[in-house]
Amino acid sequence: MLMKRDSEKGSALIFALMLLLVLSAMAGSLMFLSTSETWSSMNYRMMTQARYGAEAGVNAAANFLMSANYVPPAAPAAGPGANVFAGFDVTQYPVKTAGGGDVYLSTLAGQPSTYPNPAMQGAFVAAMGANQPLQAGANRVNYSASARLMSMVSVQAFGTTIPVTIQTWEITAHGDIANVNNAEAEVVTTLERYISPAFSYSAFADASGCSSLSFTGNGTTNGYDSTGLPVVGGVVQAPTGANLLGYGGNVGTNGNETNGGNPTINGTLSTPNAGFGVCSAGNVTALSGNLNQVTGGLIQMPQAVSFPAPTVPAPGTTNVSNTATLAPGNYGDINLSGNNVVTLTPGTYNINSLSITGNAQLVVAPDPITGQYGPIIVNVTGNNNATPIDLEGNGISNPTYDPSLLQFVYGGTGTIKIAGNGASAAVVYAPNATADFKGNATFYGSVIANQLLDVGNGAIYYDLKLRKKLFTIGNYVLNAFTWNKY
């Protein structure tokens, strides 16, 4: 029997049309998806290029502020730390202009430069435009930036006689692609320079073995404040007795402290090692001796402290052995004995060696013109001399008892001898040398050496003001980044 299919005429065409419609819809969807992906990829690429432009603006601003083309305000004439920068109010955060506004260097639209020095404003604009526009394929990327001064302070860097101006800046940079409205990005970051006290301990020995730091006899450490010493008849009184704080004489070592006799450390002992008792090559303990002799207890550091060897300029050839007032400059060996006195005034002295015996003295004096005390830097080479610094006799006369005013810098491996009955106020930076204290010598200040030996009744008294007077200045750092897009 034949089936009648008259009623099915045209159904194949209908199914074919339906299939074509479905395929067309799928093709349209794929085309839409492809277009969306293309636009998404393009937008991402342009936003990335704009962000790179903003980051280039950050780098351009930071490079200018770190370069010799930017000259910060001179350190205050009143001395390091004084808030007397002309045209700036550094008592506020952010720093203000004399008129009370924020301090800006800027090429950002809508943010004018308010920095009090027009020459620096112009130099900033020139630096920001030096490498623009950036080319990213067919696109031209532009950037602009502003730098807002957040803080500013003058500090005395160790080993220099000229104060350094330290600033913190907030940099805001804008990047965009020419003729593309939605390709804009902003980056905000902080440019700062870290500083840390150059001398944080009364004594630090950076050797890592046993007895790197050694106190025997009645050796002692303590702390004092050179700005709070009494003045009698115009003379600053020595930090003794009631003027000592009973704390602050902190010591440290990368190795072990060994105590014998009856020493007293009026402060803490810092070392990366732990434990007490006998020290050996395979078991470097923190302390060999009585912990009660360290009044502040033990601080275990997370790692050893590294002190770089200083680079010392070559000395002169003129030797000094008689009473004299020396101008800053280059000298050979300074050997003082008998009643000879050598006077130093603010400035830098490059010498080969220093020896003081008998009743001889080295005297710290103010500037002969201004009458103001200032840093005296003594760079010691120590060529052909096993004891390049020998402070005996009456030692050093520093009438202020401010050790930051006299800085000894030595990079060799010889011995620094501090002995006799003299009293000296200074700081010593000799990370490769041995510091040897003997007799009843009193040292006001701080010593950094490879190994430190205190035999007898020697005393080291740390001036707490050193933490705010002499600094090690680190590199610039960009941190705290934030990104925004428009």
CSV table of C-alpha atoms in Angstrom, one decimal:
chain,number,residue,atom,x,y,z
A,1,MET,CA,0.0,0.0,0.0
A,2,LEU,CA,1.4,3.3,-1.1
A,3,MET,CA,1.7,6.1,1.6
A,4,LYS,CA,0.3,9.5,0.7
A,5,ARG,CA,2.8,12.3,1.3
A,6,ASP,CA,0.9,15.1,-0.1
A,7,SER,CA,0.6,16.7,3.3
A,8,GLU,CA,4.4,16.7,3.8
A,9,LYS,CA,5.2,18.8,0.8
A,10,GLY,CA,7.6,21.6,1.7
A,11,SER,CA,8.6,20.3,5.1
A,12,ALA,CA,12.2,19.7,4.0
A,13,LEU,CA,12.4,23.3,3.0
A,14,ILE,CA,11.1,24.4,6.3
A,15,PHE,CA,13.6,22.3,8.2
A,16,ALA,CA,16.4,23.6,6.0
A,17,LEU,CA,15.3,27.2,6.6
A,18,MET,CA,15.2,26.5,10.4
A,19,LEU,CA,18.7,25.0,10.3
A,20,LEU,CA,19.9,27.9,8.3
A,21,LEU,CA,18.4,30.3,10.9
A,22,VAL,CA,20.0,28.5,13.7
A,23,LEU,CA,23.4,28.5,11.9
A,24,SER,CA,23.0,32.2,11.2
A,25,ALA,CA,22.2,32.9,14.8
A,26,MET,CA,25.3,30.9,15.9
A,27,ALA,CA,27.4,32.7,13.3
A,28,GLY,CA,26.1,36.0,14.6
A,29,SER,CA,26.9,35.1,18.1
A,30,LEU,CA,30.4,34.0,17.2
A,31,MET,CA,30.9,37.3,15.3
A,32,PHE,CA,29.6,39.3,18.3
A,33,LEU,CA,31.8,37.2,20.6
A,34,SER,CA,34.8,37.8,18.3
A,35,THR,CA,34.1,41.5,18.2
A,36,SER,CA,33.7,41.7,21.9
A,37,GLU,CA,36.9,39.9,22.4
A,38,THR,CA,38.6,42.2,19.9
A,39,TRP,CA,37.3,45.3,21.7
A,40,SER,CA,38.2,43.8,25.1
A,41,SER,CA,41.7,43.0,24.0
A,42,MET,CA,42.0,46.4,22.5
A,43,ASN,CA,40.8,48.1,25.6
A,44,TYR,CA,43.1,46.1,27.8
A,45,ARG,CA,46.0,46.9,25.5
A,46,MET,CA,45.2,50.6,25.6
A,47,MET,CA,44.7,50.6,29.3
A,48,THR,CA,48.0,48.8,29.8
A,49,GLN,CA,49.7,51.3,27.6
A,50,ALA,CA,48.2,54.1,29.5
A,51,ARG,CA,49.3,52.6,32.8
A,52,TYR,CA,52.8,52.2,31.4
A,53,GLY,CA,52.6,55.8,30.4
A,54,ALA,CA,51.7,56.8,34.0
A,55,GLU,CA,54.5,54.6,35.4
A,56,ALA,CA,56.9,56.4,32.9
A,57,GLY,CA,55.7,59.6,34.4
A,58,VAL,CA,56.5,58.4,37.9
A,59,ASN,CA,59.9,57.4,36.8
A,60,ALA,CA,60.5,60.7,35.0
A,61,ALA,CA,59.5,62.6,38.1
A,62,ALA,CA,61.6,60.4,40.5
A,63,ASN,CA,64.6,60.5,38.2
A,64,PHE,CA,64.5,64.3,38.2
A,65,LEU,CA,64.2,64.5,42.0
A,66,MET,CA,67.2,62.1,42.4
A,67,SER,CA,69.3,63.8,39.8
A,68,ALA,CA,71.8,66.6,40.0
A,69,ASN,CA,69.4,68.7,38.1
A,70,TYR,CA,67.3,69.1,41.2
A,71,VAL,CA,68.9,71.1,43.9
A,72,PRO,CA,67.0,70.9,47.3
A,73,PRO,CA,67.0,73.8,49.7
A,74,ALA,CA,70.2,74.3,51.5
A,75,ALA,CA,70.5,73.0,55.0
A,76,PRO,CA,69.5,75.6,57.6
A,77,ALA,CA,72.2,78.0,58.7
A,78,ALA,CA,71.0,77.4,62.3
A,79,GLY,CA,72.3,73.8,62.1
A,80,PRO,CA,71.0,70.4,61.3
A,81,GLY,CA,67.4,69.7,62.4
A,82,ALA,CA,66.4,73.4,62.5
A,83,ASN,CA,63.1,74.1,60.8
A,84,VAL,CA,64.2,77.3,59.1
A,85,PHE,CA,64.2,76.5,55.4
A,86,ALA,CA,63.5,79.8,53.6
A,87,GLY,CA,60.1,79.7,51.9
A,88,PHE,CA,59.0,76.4,53.5
A,89,ASP,CA,57.1,75.5,56.7
A,90,VAL,CA,58.4,72.0,57.6
A,91,THR,CA,56.5,71.9,60.9
A,92,GLN,CA,53.4,70.7,59.0
A,93,TYR,CA,52.7,67.5,57.0
A,94,PRO,CA,52.7,67.8,54.1
A,95,VAL,CA,55.2,70.6,54.0
A,96,LYS,CA,53.6,74.0,53.3
A,97,THR,CA,54.8,77.1,51.5
A,98,ALA,CA,55.1,80.4,53.4
A,99,GLY,CA,51.6,81.2,52.2
A,100,GLY,CA,50.2,78.0,53.7
A,101,GLY,CA,49.7,75.9,50.5
A,102,ASP,CA,51.1,72.5,49.6
A,103,VAL,CA,54.4,72.4,47.8
A,104,TYR,CA,54.1,71.1,44.3
A,105,LEU,CA,56.3,70.5,41.2
A,106,SER,CA,53.8,69.8,38.5
A,107,THR,CA,52.9,69.3,34.8
A,108,LEU,CA,49.5,67.9,35.7
A,109,ALA,CA,46.5,69.8,34.2
A,110,GLY,CA,44.8,71.7,37.0
A,111,GLN,CA,47.7,71.4,39.4
A,112,PRO,CA,50.1,74.4,39.2
A,113,SER,CA,53.6,74.3,40.5
A,114,THR,CA,54.0,76.1,43.9
A,115,TYR,CA,57.6,75.2,44.7
A,116,PRO,CA,59.2,78.4,46.0
A,117,ASN,CA,62.1,78.2,43.4
A,118,PRO,CA,61.0,79.1,39.9
A,119,ALA,CA,64.2,77.6,38.4
A,120,MET,CA,63.3,74.2,39.9
A,121,GLN,CA,59.8,74.5,38.5
A,122,GLY,CA,61.2,75.1,35.0
A,123,ALA,CA,63.7,72.2,35.4
A,124,PHE,CA,60.9,69.9,36.3
A,125,VAL,CA,58.9,70.8,33.3
A,126,ALA,CA,61.9,70.3,31.0
A,127,ALA,CA,62.6,66.9,32.5
A,128,MET,CA,59.0,65.7,32.2
A,129,GLY,CA,58.9,66.7,28.5
A,130,ALA,CA,62.3,65.4,27.5
A,131,ASN,CA,61.2,61.9,26.2
A,132,GLN,CA,57.6,62.5,25.2
A,133,PRO,CA,55.5,61.3,23.5
A,134,LEU,CA,56.1,57.6,23.9
A,135,GLN,CA,55.3,55.5,20.9
A,136,ALA,CA,53.4,52.2,21.4
A,137,GLY,CA,52.8,50.7,18.0
A,138,ALA,CA,50.4,53.1,16.2
A,139,ASN,CA,49.5,54.8,19.5
A,140,ARG,CA,51.1,57.9,21.1
A,141,VAL,CA,51.3,57.7,24.9
A,142,ASN,CA,51.6,60.9,26.9
A,143,TYR,CA,52.3,61.4,30.6
A,144,SER,CA,52.3,64.2,33.1
A,145,ALA,CA,53.0,64.2,36.8
A,146,SER,CA,53.1,66.2,40.0
A,147,ALA,CA,55.4,65.8,43.0
A,148,ARG,CA,54.1,67.0,46.4
A,149,LEU,CA,56.6,67.6,49.2
A,150,MET,CA,55.5,65.6,52.2
A,151,SER,CA,58.4,66.1,54.6
A,152,MET,CA,61.8,67.8,54.8
A,153,VAL,CA,64.6,67.7,57.4
A,154,SER,CA,68.2,68.5,57.6
A,155,VAL,CA,70.5,65.8,59.0
A,156,GLN,CA,74.2,65.4,59.6
A,157,ALA,CA,75.6,62.4,57.6
A,158,PHE,CA,78.4,60.5,59.3
A,159,GLY,CA,81.8,61.2,57.7
A,160,THR,CA,80.8,64.5,56.1
A,161,THR,CA,80.9,68.1,57.4
A,162,ILE,CA,77.9,69.4,55.3
A,163,PRO,CA,74.4,68.7,56.5
A,164,VAL,CA,72.1,66.8,54.0
A,165,THR,CA,68.5,67.7,53.2
A,166,ILE,CA,66.3,64.7,53.3
A,167,GLN,CA,62.9,64.9,51.5
A,168,THR,CA,59.9,62.7,51.0
A,169,TRP,CA,57.7,63.2,48.0
A,170,GLU,CA,54.3,61.9,46.9
A,171,ILE,CA,54.3,61.5,43.1
A,172,THR,CA,51.0,61.4,41.1
A,173,ALA,CA,51.4,60.5,37.4
A,174,HIS,CA,48.8,60.5,34.6
A,175,GLY,CA,49.1,58.5,31.4
A,176,ASP,CA,46.9,58.6,28.4
A,177,ILE,CA,46.7,57.7,24.7
A,178,ALA,CA,46.2,60.5,22.3
A,179,ASN,CA,42.7,60.8,20.8
A,180,VAL,CA,41.3,57.9,22.9
A,181,ASN,CA,39.0,59.1,25.6
A,182,ASN,CA,38.8,56.0,27.7
A,183,ALA,CA,42.5,55.1,27.8
A,184,GLU,CA,43.7,57.0,30.9
A,185,ALA,CA,45.4,55.8,34.0
A,186,GLU,CA,46.9,57.2,37.2
A,187,VAL,CA,49.7,56.0,39.4
A,188,VAL,CA,50.4,57.3,42.9
A,189,THR,CA,53.5,56.4,44.8
A,190,THR,CA,56.0,57.8,47.5
A,191,LEU,CA,59.6,58.6,46.9
A,192,GLU,CA,61.6,58.6,50.1
A,193,ARG,CA,65.1,58.1,51.4
A,194,TYR,CA,65.7,56.1,54.5
A,195,ILE,CA,68.1,57.2,57.2
A,196,SER,CA,69.4,55.4,60.3
A,197,PRO,CA,71.6,56.3,63.2
A,198,ALA,CA,75.3,55.7,62.3
A,199,PHE,CA,76.1,54.9,66.0
A,200,SER,CA,73.5,53.1,68.0
A,201,TYR,CA,75.7,51.4,70.5
A,202,SER,CA,78.4,52.4,73.0
A,203,ALA,CA,80.5,49.6,71.5
A,204,PHE,CA,79.9,47.2,68.6
A,205,ALA,CA,82.3,44.4,67.5
A,206,ASP,CA,81.4,43.0,64.1
A,207,ALA,CA,83.6,39.9,64.4
A,208,SER,CA,81.6,36.7,64.5
A,209,GLY,CA,83.7,34.5,66.8
A,210,CYS,CA,84.3,34.1,70.5
A,211,SER,CA,85.4,37.0,72.7
A,212,SER,CA,84.7,39.5,69.9
A,213,LEU,CA,83.6,41.8,72.6
A,214,SER,CA,85.5,41.4,75.9
A,215,PHE,CA,85.2,43.1,79.2
A,216,THR,CA,87.4,42.3,82.1
A,217,GLY,CA,88.3,44.0,85.4
A,218,ASN,CA,85.9,46.7,86.3
A,219,GLY,CA,85.1,47.9,82.8
A,220,THR,CA,81.7,49.6,82.4
A,221,THR,CA,79.4,51.2,79.9
A,222,ASN,CA,76.7,53.8,80.6
A,223,GLY,CA,74.6,56.5,78.9
A,224,TYR,CA,74.4,60.3,79.1
A,225,ASP,CA,72.8,63.3,77.3
A,226,SER,CA,75.3,65.8,76.1
A,227,THR,CA,72.6,68.5,75.8
A,228,GLY,CA,71.6,68.2,79.5
A,229,LEU,CA,75.0,68.5,81.1
A,230,PRO,CA,75.4,71.2,83.8
A,231,VAL,CA,77.5,74.2,83.0
A,232,VAL,CA,79.6,75.8,85.8
A,233,GLY,CA,81.5,79.0,85.2
A,234,GLY,CA,81.0,78.6,81.4
A,235,VAL,CA,82.5,75.1,81.5
A,236,VAL,CA,80.4,72.0,80.6
A,237,GLN,CA,80.8,69.4,83.3
A,238,ALA,CA,81.9,65.9,82.5
A,239,PRO,CA,79.2,63.1,82.4
A,240,THR,CA,80.1,61.4,85.6
A,241,GLY,CA,78.2,60.3,88.7
A,242,ALA,CA,74.7,61.9,88.8
A,243,ASN,CA,75.0,62.9,85.1
A,244,LEU,CA,75.1,59.3,84.0
A,245,LEU,CA,71.7,57.7,83.2
A,246,GLY,CA,72.3,54.2,84.4
A,247,TYR,CA,71.1,52.9,81.0
A,248,GLY,CA,71.9,53.5,77.3
A,249,GLY,CA,75.3,51.9,77.4
A,250,ASN,CA,74.2,49.2,74.9
A,251,VAL,CA,76.7,47.0,73.3
A,252,GLY,CA,76.5,44.6,70.4
A,253,THR,CA,78.5,42.0,68.5
A,254,ASN,CA,78.1,39.6,65.6
A,255,GLY,CA,79.8,37.1,67.8
A,256,ASN,CA,80.2,36.5,71.5
A,257,GLU,CA,80.7,38.7,74.5
A,258,THR,CA,83.1,37.4,77.1
A,259,ASN,CA,83.1,38.9,80.6
A,260,GLY,CA,85.7,38.4,83.3
A,261,GLY,CA,86.1,40.2,86.6
A,262,ASN,CA,83.4,42.6,87.6
A,263,PRO,CA,82.3,44.6,84.5
A,264,THR,CA,78.9,46.3,84.3
A,265,ILE,CA,77.1,46.9,81.1
A,266,ASN,CA,74.4,49.5,81.9
A,267,GLY,CA,72.3,48.6,78.8
A,268,THR,CA,71.6,45.6,76.5
A,269,LEU,CA,73.7,43.1,74.6
A,270,SER,CA,72.6,42.6,71.0
A,271,THR,CA,73.9,39.6,69.0
A,272,PRO,CA,72.5,37.2,66.5
A,273,ASN,CA,73.6,34.3,68.7
A,274,ALA,CA,71.7,32.7,71.6
A,275,GLY,CA,72.6,30.9,74.8
A,276,PHE,CA,75.0,31.4,77.6
A,277,GLY,CA,78.2,29.7,78.7
A,278,VAL,CA,81.4,28.6,77.2
A,279,CYS,CA,82.0,29.7,73.7
A,280,SER,CA,83.7,27.5,71.1
A,281,ALA,CA,84.3,27.6,67.3
A,282,GLY,CA,81.4,25.2,66.8
A,283,ASN,CA,79.2,26.8,69.5
A,284,VAL,CA,79.3,30.5,69.5
A,285,THR,CA,77.2,31.6,72.4
A,286,ALA,CA,75.8,35.1,73.0
A,287,LEU,CA,77.5,35.6,76.4
A,288,SER,CA,80.2,33.9,78.4
A,289,GLY,CA,79.9,35.3,81.8
A,290,ASN,CA,77.3,36.6,84.3
A,291,LEU,CA,74.1,37.8,82.6
A,292,ASN,CA,73.4,40.0,85.7
A,293,GLN,CA,76.4,42.1,84.5
A,294,VAL,CA,74.3,43.1,81.5
A,295,THR,CA,71.6,45.1,83.2
A,296,GLY,CA,69.3,45.4,80.1
A,297,GLY,CA,69.5,41.8,79.2
A,298,LEU,CA,70.0,40.1,75.9
A,299,ILE,CA,68.5,41.0,72.5
A,300,GLN,CA,68.8,38.4,69.8
A,301,MET,CA,69.2,40.1,66.4
A,302,PRO,CA,67.6,38.3,63.4
A,303,GLN,CA,70.9,38.5,61.5
A,304,ALA,CA,74.4,39.8,61.7
A,305,VAL,CA,75.1,43.5,61.2
A,306,SER,CA,77.3,44.5,58.3
A,307,PHE,CA,79.6,47.5,58.5
A,308,PRO,CA,81.2,48.4,55.1
A,309,ALA,CA,84.9,49.2,55.1
A,310,PRO,CA,85.3,53.0,54.6
A,311,THR,CA,87.3,54.5,51.7
A,312,VAL,CA,89.9,56.8,53.3
A,313,PRO,CA,91.6,59.5,51.2
A,314,ALA,CA,95.4,59.5,50.9
A,315,PRO,CA,97.2,61.4,53.7
A,316,GLY,CA,99.6,64.3,53.3
A,317,THR,CA,103.4,64.2,54.0
A,318,THR,CA,103.7,66.9,56.6
A,319,ASN,CA,104.3,65.4,60.0
A,320,VAL,CA,103.2,67.2,63.2
A,321,SER,CA,104.9,66.8,66.6
A,322,ASN,CA,104.7,70.2,68.2
A,323,THR,CA,102.0,72.5,69.6
A,324,ALA,CA,100.0,73.9,66.7
A,325,THR,CA,96.5,74.8,65.4
A,326,LEU,CA,95.9,72.8,62.2
A,327,ALA,CA,93.7,74.0,59.5
A,328,PRO,CA,91.7,71.2,57.7
A,329,GLY,CA,93.8,69.5,55.1
A,330,ASN,CA,96.2,66.6,54.6
A,331,TYR,CA,98.9,65.6,57.1
A,332,GLY,CA,101.2,62.7,57.7
A,333,ASP,CA,101.8,61.4,61.2
A,334,ILE,CA,100.6,63.5,64.2
A,335,ASN,CA,102.8,62.4,67.2
A,336,LEU,CA,102.2,64.3,70.4
A,337,SER,CA,104.1,63.9,73.6
A,338,GLY,CA,105.2,65.9,76.6
A,339,ASN,CA,102.9,68.9,77.0
A,340,ASN,CA,102.3,69.5,73.3
A,341,VAL,CA,98.8,70.4,72.2
A,342,VAL,CA,97.3,70.2,68.7
A,343,THR,CA,94.0,72.0,68.1
A,344,LEU,CA,91.6,71.1,65.3
A,345,THR,CA,88.7,73.2,64.0
A,346,PRO,CA,85.7,72.1,61.9
A,347,GLY,CA,86.6,70.4,58.7
A,348,THR,CA,88.2,67.3,57.2
A,349,TYR,CA,91.7,66.1,58.1
A,350,ASN,CA,93.3,63.3,56.1
A,351,ILE,CA,96.2,61.9,58.1
A,352,ASN,CA,98.4,58.8,58.3
A,353,SER,CA,98.4,58.2,62.1
A,354,LEU,CA,97.7,59.8,65.4
A,355,SER,CA,99.6,59.2,68.7
A,356,ILE,CA,99.1,61.0,72.0
A,357,THR,CA,101.2,60.2,75.0
A,358,GLY,CA,102.4,61.9,78.2
A,359,ASN,CA,100.5,65.1,79.0
A,360,ALA,CA,99.8,65.8,75.3
A,361,GLN,CA,96.3,66.6,74.1
A,362,LEU,CA,94.2,66.9,71.0
A,363,VAL,CA,91.8,69.8,71.4
A,364,VAL,CA,88.4,70.2,69.6
A,365,ALA,CA,87.8,73.9,68.9
A,366,PRO,CA,85.1,76.0,67.3
A,367,ASP,CA,85.4,77.7,63.9
A,368,PRO,CA,87.7,80.7,64.3
A,369,ILE,CA,85.4,82.9,62.3
A,370,THR,CA,81.9,81.9,63.3
A,371,GLY,CA,82.7,80.7,66.8
A,372,GLN,CA,80.5,77.7,66.2
A,373,TYR,CA,81.4,74.1,66.8
A,374,GLY,CA,81.1,71.8,63.9
A,375,PRO,CA,82.0,68.3,62.7
A,376,ILE,CA,85.7,67.4,62.6
A,377,ILE,CA,86.4,64.4,60.4
A,378,VAL,CA,89.7,62.6,60.9
A,379,ASN,CA,90.4,60.1,58.1
A,380,VAL,CA,93.3,57.8,59.2
A,381,THR,CA,95.2,55.7,56.6
A,382,GLY,CA,97.6,53.9,58.9
A,383,ASN,CA,100.3,53.0,56.4
A,384,ASN,CA,103.1,51.1,58.0
A,385,ASN,CA,101.7,51.6,61.4
A,386,ALA,CA,100.3,48.8,63.6
A,387,THR,CA,98.7,51.3,66.0
A,388,PRO,CA,97.4,54.1,63.7
A,389,ILE,CA,95.3,55.6,66.5
A,390,ASP,CA,96.9,55.8,70.0
A,391,LEU,CA,95.0,57.9,72.5
A,392,GLU,CA,96.9,57.9,75.8
A,393,GLY,CA,98.1,60.6,78.2
A,394,ASN,CA,95.4,63.3,78.5
A,395,GLY,CA,93.7,62.1,75.3
A,396,ILE,CA,91.2,64.4,73.7
A,397,SER,CA,89.8,67.6,75.0
A,398,ASN,CA,86.3,68.1,73.6
A,399,PRO,CA,84.8,70.7,75.9
A,400,THR,CA,81.2,70.0,74.7
A,401,TYR,CA,81.3,66.3,75.4
A,402,ASP,CA,79.4,66.0,72.1
A,403,PRO,CA,81.2,63.0,70.4
A,404,SER,CA,79.6,63.8,67.0
A,405,LEU,CA,82.0,66.8,66.7
A,406,LEU,CA,85.0,64.5,66.4
A,407,GLN,CA,84.8,61.5,64.0
A,408,PHE,CA,87.7,59.1,63.4
A,409,VAL,CA,87.4,56.9,60.3
A,410,TYR,CA,89.9,54.1,59.7
A,411,GLY,CA,89.5,51.2,57.3
A,412,GLY,CA,92.6,49.1,58.1
A,413,THR,CA,93.2,46.1,60.4
A,414,GLY,CA,95.5,47.8,63.0
A,415,THR,CA,94.9,48.4,66.7
A,416,ILE,CA,93.2,51.5,68.1
A,417,LYS,CA,94.5,52.0,71.6
A,418,ILE,CA,92.6,54.0,74.2
A,419,ALA,CA,94.6,53.9,77.4
A,420,GLY,CA,96.0,55.9,80.4
A,421,ASN,CA,93.9,58.2,82.5
A,422,GLY,CA,92.6,60.5,79.8
A,423,ALA,CA,89.0,61.2,78.8
A,424,SER,CA,88.1,61.5,75.2
A,425,ALA,CA,84.8,62.4,73.5
A,426,ALA,CA,84.5,61.2,69.9
A,427,VAL,CA,83.2,58.4,67.7
A,428,VAL,CA,85.4,55.8,66.0
A,429,TYR,CA,84.4,53.9,62.9
A,430,ALA,CA,86.9,51.1,62.3
A,431,PRO,CA,85.1,48.0,61.3
A,432,ASN,CA,88.2,46.0,60.5
A,433,ALA,CA,90.4,47.1,63.4
A,434,THR,CA,90.8,46.0,67.1
A,435,ALA,CA,89.9,48.6,69.7
A,436,ASP,CA,91.9,48.1,72.9
A,437,PHE,CA,90.8,49.9,76.1
A,438,LYS,CA,93.3,49.8,79.0
A,439,GLY,CA,93.9,51.5,82.3
A,440,ASN,CA,91.4,54.0,83.6
A,441,ALA,CA,90.6,55.7,80.3
A,442,THR,CA,87.1,57.1,79.8
A,443,PHE,CA,85.7,57.3,76.4
A,444,TYR,CA,82.5,59.4,75.7
A,445,GLY,CA,80.9,58.4,72.5
A,446,SER,CA,80.8,55.2,70.4
A,447,VAL,CA,83.2,52.7,68.9
A,448,ILE,CA,82.6,50.4,66.0
A,449,ALA,CA,85.4,47.9,65.5
A,450,ASN,CA,86.0,44.3,64.4
A,451,GLN,CA,87.0,43.3,68.0
A,452,LEU,CA,86.8,45.3,71.2
A,453,LEU,CA,88.8,44.5,74.3
A,454,ASP,CA,88.3,46.4,77.6
A,455,VAL,CA,90.9,45.5,80.1
A,456,GLY,CA,91.1,47.2,83.5
A,457,ASN,CA,88.8,50.0,84.6
A,458,GLY,CA,88.0,51.5,81.1
A,459,ALA,CA,84.6,53.1,80.7
A,460,ILE,CA,82.6,53.8,77.5
A,461,TYR,CA,79.8,56.3,78.0
A,462,TYR,CA,77.3,56.6,75.1
A,463,ASP,CA,75.7,60.0,74.3
A,464,LEU,CA,72.1,59.3,73.6
A,465,LYS,CA,72.0,62.3,71.3
A,466,LEU,CA,74.1,60.4,68.8
A,467,ARG,CA,70.9,58.6,67.7
A,468,LYS,CA,69.6,62.0,66.3
A,469,LYS,CA,72.9,63.6,65.3
A,470,LEU,CA,74.8,61.3,63.0
A,471,PHE,CA,73.1,59.3,60.3
A,472,THR,CA,73.8,56.8,57.6
A,473,ILE,CA,71.8,57.8,54.5
A,474,GLY,CA,70.4,55.0,52.3
A,475,ASN,CA,69.2,54.9,48.7
A,476,TYR,CA,66.0,56.4,47.4
A,477,VAL,CA,63.0,54.0,47.4
A,478,LEU,CA,59.7,54.1,45.6
A,479,ASN,CA,56.9,52.4,47.6
A,480,ALA,CA,53.2,52.3,48.4
A,481,PHE,CA,52.0,52.2,44.8
A,482,THR,CA,48.3,52.6,43.9
A,483,TRP,CA,46.8,52.4,40.4
A,484,ASN,CA,43.6,54.0,39.1
A,485,LYS,CA,41.9,53.9,35.7
A,486,TYR,CA,39.3,56.1,34.0
